[in-house]
Tab-separated table of C-alpha atoms in Angstrom:
chain	number	residue	atom	x	y	z
A	116	MET	CA	15.580	79.437	33.507
A	117	LEU	CA	15.508	77.215	30.392
A	118	THR	CA	16.272	79.264	27.289
A	119	SER	CA	17.472	76.615	24.840
A	120	SER	CA	16.848	73.000	23.922
A	121	PRO	CA	18.683	70.241	22.081
A	122	PHE	CA	15.916	70.192	19.453
A	123	PRO	CA	16.138	72.707	16.620
A	124	PRO	CA	13.015	74.802	16.124
A	125	SER	CA	10.815	74.273	13.087
A	126	PRO	CA	10.716	77.089	10.507
A	127	PHE	CA	8.838	80.290	11.396
A	128	PRO	CA	8.619	82.259	8.123
A	129	PRO	CA	8.441	86.055	8.082
A	130	GLY	CA	4.927	87.331	7.468
A	131	SER	CA	3.260	84.505	9.386
A	132	VAL	CA	1.444	84.248	12.719
A	133	ALA	CA	1.878	81.631	15.445
A	134	LEU	CA	-1.141	81.250	17.723
A	135	VAL	CA	0.648	80.086	20.874
A	136	GLY	CA	-0.848	78.698	24.055
A	137	ALA	CA	1.023	80.014	27.099
A	138	GLY	CA	-0.528	77.425	29.412
A	139	PRO	CA	-2.310	78.147	32.710
A	140	GLY	CA	0.399	80.368	34.190
A	141	ASP	CA	3.335	78.322	35.490
A	142	PRO	CA	6.248	78.970	33.066
A	143	GLU	CA	7.422	75.364	33.490
A	144	LEU	CA	4.204	74.183	31.831
A	145	LEU	CA	5.089	75.937	28.587
A	146	THR	CA	5.598	73.559	25.648
A	147	LEU	CA	8.933	73.286	23.879
A	148	LYS	CA	7.426	74.542	20.610
A	149	ALA	CA	5.929	77.533	22.380
A	150	LEU	CA	9.374	78.333	23.781
A	151	HIS	CA	10.876	78.131	20.274
A	152	ARG	CA	8.249	80.447	18.810
A	153	LEU	CA	8.789	83.007	21.558
A	154	GLN	CA	12.530	82.955	20.944
A	155	GLN	CA	11.961	83.497	17.207
A	156	ALA	CA	9.323	86.228	17.599
A	157	GLU	CA	9.731	89.735	16.243
A	158	VAL	CA	6.492	90.921	17.789
A	159	ILE	CA	4.309	89.401	20.515
A	160	VAL	CA	0.623	90.233	20.898
A	161	TYR	CA	-0.350	88.941	24.341
A	162	ASP	CA	-3.254	88.664	26.762
A	163	ASN	CA	-3.616	89.506	30.453
A	164	LEU	CA	-3.418	85.841	31.571
A	165	VAL	CA	0.164	85.429	30.355
A	166	ALA	CA	2.753	85.318	33.134
A	167	PRO	CA	5.560	87.928	32.858
A	168	GLU	CA	8.099	85.110	33.204
A	169	ILE	CA	6.829	83.617	29.956
A	170	LEU	CA	7.209	86.881	28.090
A	171	ALA	CA	10.798	86.979	29.349
A	172	PHE	CA	11.655	84.009	27.105
A	173	ALA	CA	11.339	86.291	24.053
A	174	PRO	CA	14.275	88.360	22.797
A	175	SER	CA	14.584	91.840	24.279
A	176	THR	CA	14.319	93.166	20.710
A	177	ALA	CA	10.838	91.681	20.193
A	178	GLU	CA	8.047	94.251	20.307
A	179	ARG	CA	5.433	93.465	22.944
A	180	ILE	CA	1.811	94.581	22.411
A	181	TYR	CA	-0.716	94.070	25.207
A	182	VAL	CA	-4.293	93.394	24.112
A	183	GLY	CA	-5.651	91.848	27.319
A	184	LYS	CA	-9.313	91.466	28.104
A	185	ALA	CA	-10.885	91.584	31.521
A	186	ALA	CA	-14.543	91.705	32.506
A	187	GLY	CA	-15.883	95.013	31.236
A	188	ASN	CA	-12.444	96.236	30.209
A	189	HIS	CA	-11.177	95.312	26.743
A	190	THR	CA	-7.939	96.949	25.575
A	191	LEU	CA	-9.002	96.265	21.986
A	192	PRO	CA	-12.191	94.743	20.593
A	193	GLN	CA	-11.687	91.279	19.099
A	194	GLU	CA	-12.148	92.561	15.556
A	195	ASP	CA	-9.330	95.064	16.101
A	196	ILE	CA	-7.030	92.396	17.495
A	197	SER	CA	-7.555	90.249	14.389
A	198	GLN	CA	-6.876	93.291	12.184
A	199	LEU	CA	-3.712	94.098	14.143
A	200	LEU	CA	-2.381	90.554	13.581
A	201	LEU	CA	-3.157	90.870	9.885
A	202	GLU	CA	-1.343	94.205	9.555
A	203	LEU	CA	1.739	92.964	11.452
A	204	ALA	CA	1.981	89.839	9.296
A	205	ARG	CA	1.515	91.831	6.091
A	206	ALA	CA	4.480	93.953	7.190
A	207	GLY	CA	6.608	90.792	6.990
A	208	ARG	CA	7.075	90.234	10.691
A	209	ARG	CA	7.153	86.983	12.660
A	210	VAL	CA	4.125	87.403	14.898
A	211	VAL	CA	3.393	85.415	18.037
A	212	ARG	CA	-0.183	85.735	19.292
A	213	LEU	CA	0.291	84.595	22.889
A	214	LYS	CA	-2.774	83.416	24.791
A	215	GLY	CA	-3.251	82.040	28.269
A	216	GLY	CA	-4.110	78.340	28.302
A	217	ASP	CA	-4.804	76.927	24.848
A	218	PRO	CA	-5.678	79.216	21.918
A	219	PHE	CA	-8.480	76.920	20.793
A	220	VAL	CA	-10.165	76.413	24.194
A	221	PHE	CA	-12.343	79.491	24.773
A	222	GLY	CA	-9.429	81.650	23.601
A	223	ARG	CA	-10.933	83.036	20.352
A	224	GLY	CA	-8.011	81.559	18.460
A	225	GLY	CA	-10.414	80.129	15.919
A	226	GLU	CA	-11.792	83.586	15.097
A	227	GLU	CA	-8.313	85.020	14.637
A	228	MET	CA	-7.215	82.065	12.519
A	229	GLU	CA	-10.207	82.485	10.207
A	230	VAL	CA	-9.397	86.145	9.530
A	231	LEU	CA	-5.734	85.438	8.858
A	232	LEU	CA	-6.334	82.465	6.561
A	233	GLU	CA	-8.999	84.347	4.632
A	234	ASN	CA	-6.359	86.985	3.884
A	235	GLY	CA	-3.662	84.550	2.832
A	236	ILE	CA	-1.579	84.657	6.029
A	237	ALA	CA	0.065	81.418	7.145
A	238	VAL	CA	-0.949	80.368	10.671
A	239	ASP	CA	0.898	77.985	12.987
A	240	ILE	CA	-1.084	76.586	15.920
A	241	VAL	CA	0.862	75.799	19.091
A	242	PRO	CA	-1.415	74.167	21.687
A	243	GLY	CA	-1.060	74.915	25.379
A	244	ILE	CA	-2.187	73.318	28.618
A	245	THR	CA	-5.677	74.628	29.224
A	246	ALA	CA	-6.720	75.961	32.645
A	247	ALA	CA	-8.807	72.898	33.539
A	248	LEU	CA	-5.827	70.569	33.196
A	249	GLY	CA	-3.596	72.944	35.117
A	250	ALA	CA	-6.131	73.334	37.913
A	251	ALA	CA	-6.634	69.605	38.372
A	252	ALA	CA	-2.900	68.958	38.473
A	253	ALA	CA	-2.220	71.897	40.799
A	254	PHE	CA	-4.698	70.698	43.420
A	255	GLY	CA	-4.227	66.966	43.063
A	256	PHE	CA	-7.518	65.692	41.650
A	257	PRO	CA	-8.266	63.980	38.311
A	258	LEU	CA	-10.837	65.157	35.813
A	259	THR	CA	-11.765	61.560	34.932
A	260	HIS	CA	-11.686	58.488	37.156
A	261	ARG	CA	-13.146	55.006	36.676
A	262	ASP	CA	-15.069	55.250	39.945
A	263	HIS	CA	-16.226	58.841	39.572
A	264	ALA	CA	-16.365	60.269	36.049
A	265	GLN	CA	-16.278	58.566	32.680
A	266	SER	CA	-16.598	61.853	30.832
A	267	CYS	CA	-15.459	65.451	31.220
A	268	VAL	CA	-17.121	68.463	29.637
A	269	PHE	CA	-15.619	71.924	29.154
A	270	VAL	CA	-18.140	74.747	28.755
A	271	THR	CA	-18.088	78.522	28.954
A	272	GLY	CA	-20.245	80.416	31.395
A	273	HIS	CA	-19.980	83.581	29.335
A	274	LEU	CA	-21.546	83.430	25.881
A	275	LYS	CA	-21.072	85.981	23.119
A	276	ASP	CA	-24.443	87.615	23.841
A	277	HIS	CA	-23.705	87.616	27.631
A	278	THR	CA	-26.328	84.946	28.367
A	279	ILE	CA	-25.813	81.595	30.106
A	280	ASP	CA	-28.124	79.490	27.974
A	281	LEU	CA	-26.444	76.068	28.190
A	282	ASN	CA	-27.647	72.505	27.648
A	283	TRP	CA	-28.386	71.981	31.318
A	284	ALA	CA	-29.774	68.467	30.879
A	285	ALA	CA	-26.543	67.326	29.172
A	286	LEU	CA	-24.430	68.942	31.892
A	287	ALA	CA	-26.426	67.325	34.706
A	288	GLN	CA	-25.589	63.749	33.710
A	289	PRO	CA	-24.218	61.410	36.391
A	290	ASN	CA	-20.601	60.173	36.431
A	291	GLN	CA	-19.385	63.292	34.671
A	292	THR	CA	-17.059	66.171	35.471
A	293	VAL	CA	-18.204	69.614	34.352
A	294	VAL	CA	-15.634	72.389	34.026
A	295	ILE	CA	-17.032	75.874	33.499
A	296	TYR	CA	-14.758	78.671	32.338
A	297	MET	CA	-15.711	82.301	33.055
A	298	GLY	CA	-18.650	81.278	35.238
A	299	VAL	CA	-18.141	83.325	38.416
A	300	LYS	CA	-20.697	86.013	37.577
A	301	GLY	CA	-23.307	83.415	36.669
A	302	LEU	CA	-23.032	81.141	39.705
A	303	GLU	CA	-26.606	81.696	40.870
A	304	ILE	CA	-27.997	80.648	37.468
A	305	ILE	CA	-25.541	77.780	37.036
A	306	SER	CA	-26.366	76.336	40.468
A	307	GLU	CA	-30.115	76.701	40.035
A	308	ARG	CA	-30.328	75.364	36.490
A	309	LEU	CA	-28.121	72.310	37.109
A	310	GLN	CA	-30.186	71.363	40.142
A	311	ALA	CA	-33.392	71.882	38.210
A	312	ALA	CA	-31.981	69.549	35.526
A	313	GLY	CA	-31.457	66.822	38.107
A	314	LEU	CA	-27.936	67.215	39.460
A	315	PRO	CA	-28.054	66.795	43.273
A	316	GLY	CA	-27.355	69.873	45.295
A	317	ASP	CA	-24.710	68.058	47.361
A	318	THR	CA	-22.580	67.312	44.281
A	319	PRO	CA	-18.984	68.303	45.137
A	320	ALA	CA	-17.737	71.475	43.440
A	321	ALA	CA	-14.830	73.853	43.676
A	322	LEU	CA	-13.954	77.385	42.650
A	323	ILE	CA	-10.306	77.611	41.560
A	324	TYR	CA	-8.600	80.993	41.281
A	325	LYS	CA	-5.473	81.462	39.099
A	326	ALA	CA	-4.433	77.805	39.082
A	327	THR	CA	-0.639	77.219	38.824
A	328	TRP	CA	0.115	80.877	39.612
A	329	PRO	CA	1.752	81.805	42.948
A	330	GLN	CA	-1.606	83.339	43.976
A	331	GLN	CA	-3.593	80.155	43.267
A	332	ARG	CA	-6.468	79.305	45.628
A	333	ILE	CA	-9.142	76.640	45.714
A	334	TYR	CA	-12.492	76.949	47.466
A	335	PRO	CA	-14.155	73.532	47.885
A	336	SER	CA	-17.933	73.691	48.025
A	337	ARG	CA	-20.995	71.871	46.696
A	338	LEU	CA	-23.359	72.703	43.879
A	339	ASP	CA	-26.078	74.285	46.026
A	340	HIS	CA	-23.591	76.301	48.089
A	341	LEU	CA	-21.530	77.783	45.234
A	342	PRO	CA	-22.980	81.320	45.308
A	343	GLN	CA	-22.558	81.445	49.091
A	344	THR	CA	-18.957	80.227	48.857
A	345	ALA	CA	-18.126	82.847	46.236
A	346	ARG	CA	-19.580	85.611	48.393
A	347	GLU	CA	-17.929	84.372	51.586
A	348	PHE	CA	-14.428	84.403	50.091
A	349	ALA	CA	-14.973	87.293	47.622
A	350	VAL	CA	-13.973	85.030	44.727
A	351	LYS	CA	-13.195	86.963	41.575
A	352	PRO	CA	-12.110	86.191	37.992
A	353	PRO	CA	-10.115	84.498	36.620
A	354	THR	CA	-11.746	81.561	38.382
A	355	LEU	CA	-12.569	78.101	37.072
A	356	LEU	CA	-15.592	76.128	38.307
A	357	VAL	CA	-15.324	72.344	38.579
A	358	ILE	CA	-18.377	70.241	39.442
A	359	GLY	CA	-18.324	66.491	40.073
A	360	SER	CA	-17.341	63.867	42.615
A	361	VAL	CA	-13.697	63.965	41.446
A	362	VAL	CA	-13.389	67.192	43.448
A	363	GLY	CA	-13.607	65.057	46.579
A	364	LEU	CA	-10.242	63.520	45.652
A	365	LEU	CA	-8.334	66.789	45.839
A	366	ASP	CA	-5.172	67.010	47.898
A	367	LYS	CA	-6.461	68.497	51.162
A	368	GLU	CA	-3.015	69.839	52.044
A	369	LYS	CA	-3.199	72.138	49.011
A	370	VAL	CA	-6.474	73.823	49.982
A	371	HIS	CA	-6.213	77.546	50.696
A	372	THR	CA	-9.027	79.553	52.190
A	373	GLY	CA	-8.052	83.151	51.517
A	374	ILE	CA	-6.921	85.345	48.656
């Protein structure tokens, strides 16, 4: 396991917070700066999508505080997490806020950053590989391709007020890849609304569970069959939804059909 590098870490002052992206799960996809911040941390506030192997990079003396969120089960409300980060930094500690994927891609990192900056706390942003990039690499298909998709859109299927009120017309454009985070519970609506907006029902799609983790699975489907596919294989969160013809390029040898 890599625990050091030939590059010296940049300063991490006491009383500051590093918002660190842990990547999609595979510890080898962690960035060098993220590794440095973990090794410098005095306290780590982490989510449920962070692999245990990544936490192991931190010193044994670093305090670890779990604040994970799962559907219908939040260890701490978001406001309390932001307050916790503020209190830890005010106590003069080097705080790593460790998030799965990238802290600024549907990770609420922006909300936490706002609270900290408003209270005079220095914030260091360490980007991570977001789930969409990890999923595409893990299963051997591109998100953009000259013959298939000239654009790629990331959207969330779980809005703050628990609705799925998206710009369906914009998402149903041809030659585009649509990646929907946290969309498993809304598959019926997503499938119906995209078709109503003009996206053909036979558009290739896939449900990808825990990409880059040992338990990763992909369930190829098509837009109009997505709800049926999810029911057939009992697909559960955390699952990413990818819609577009690029899905047809996936590495067939990497397809799994059971959890």
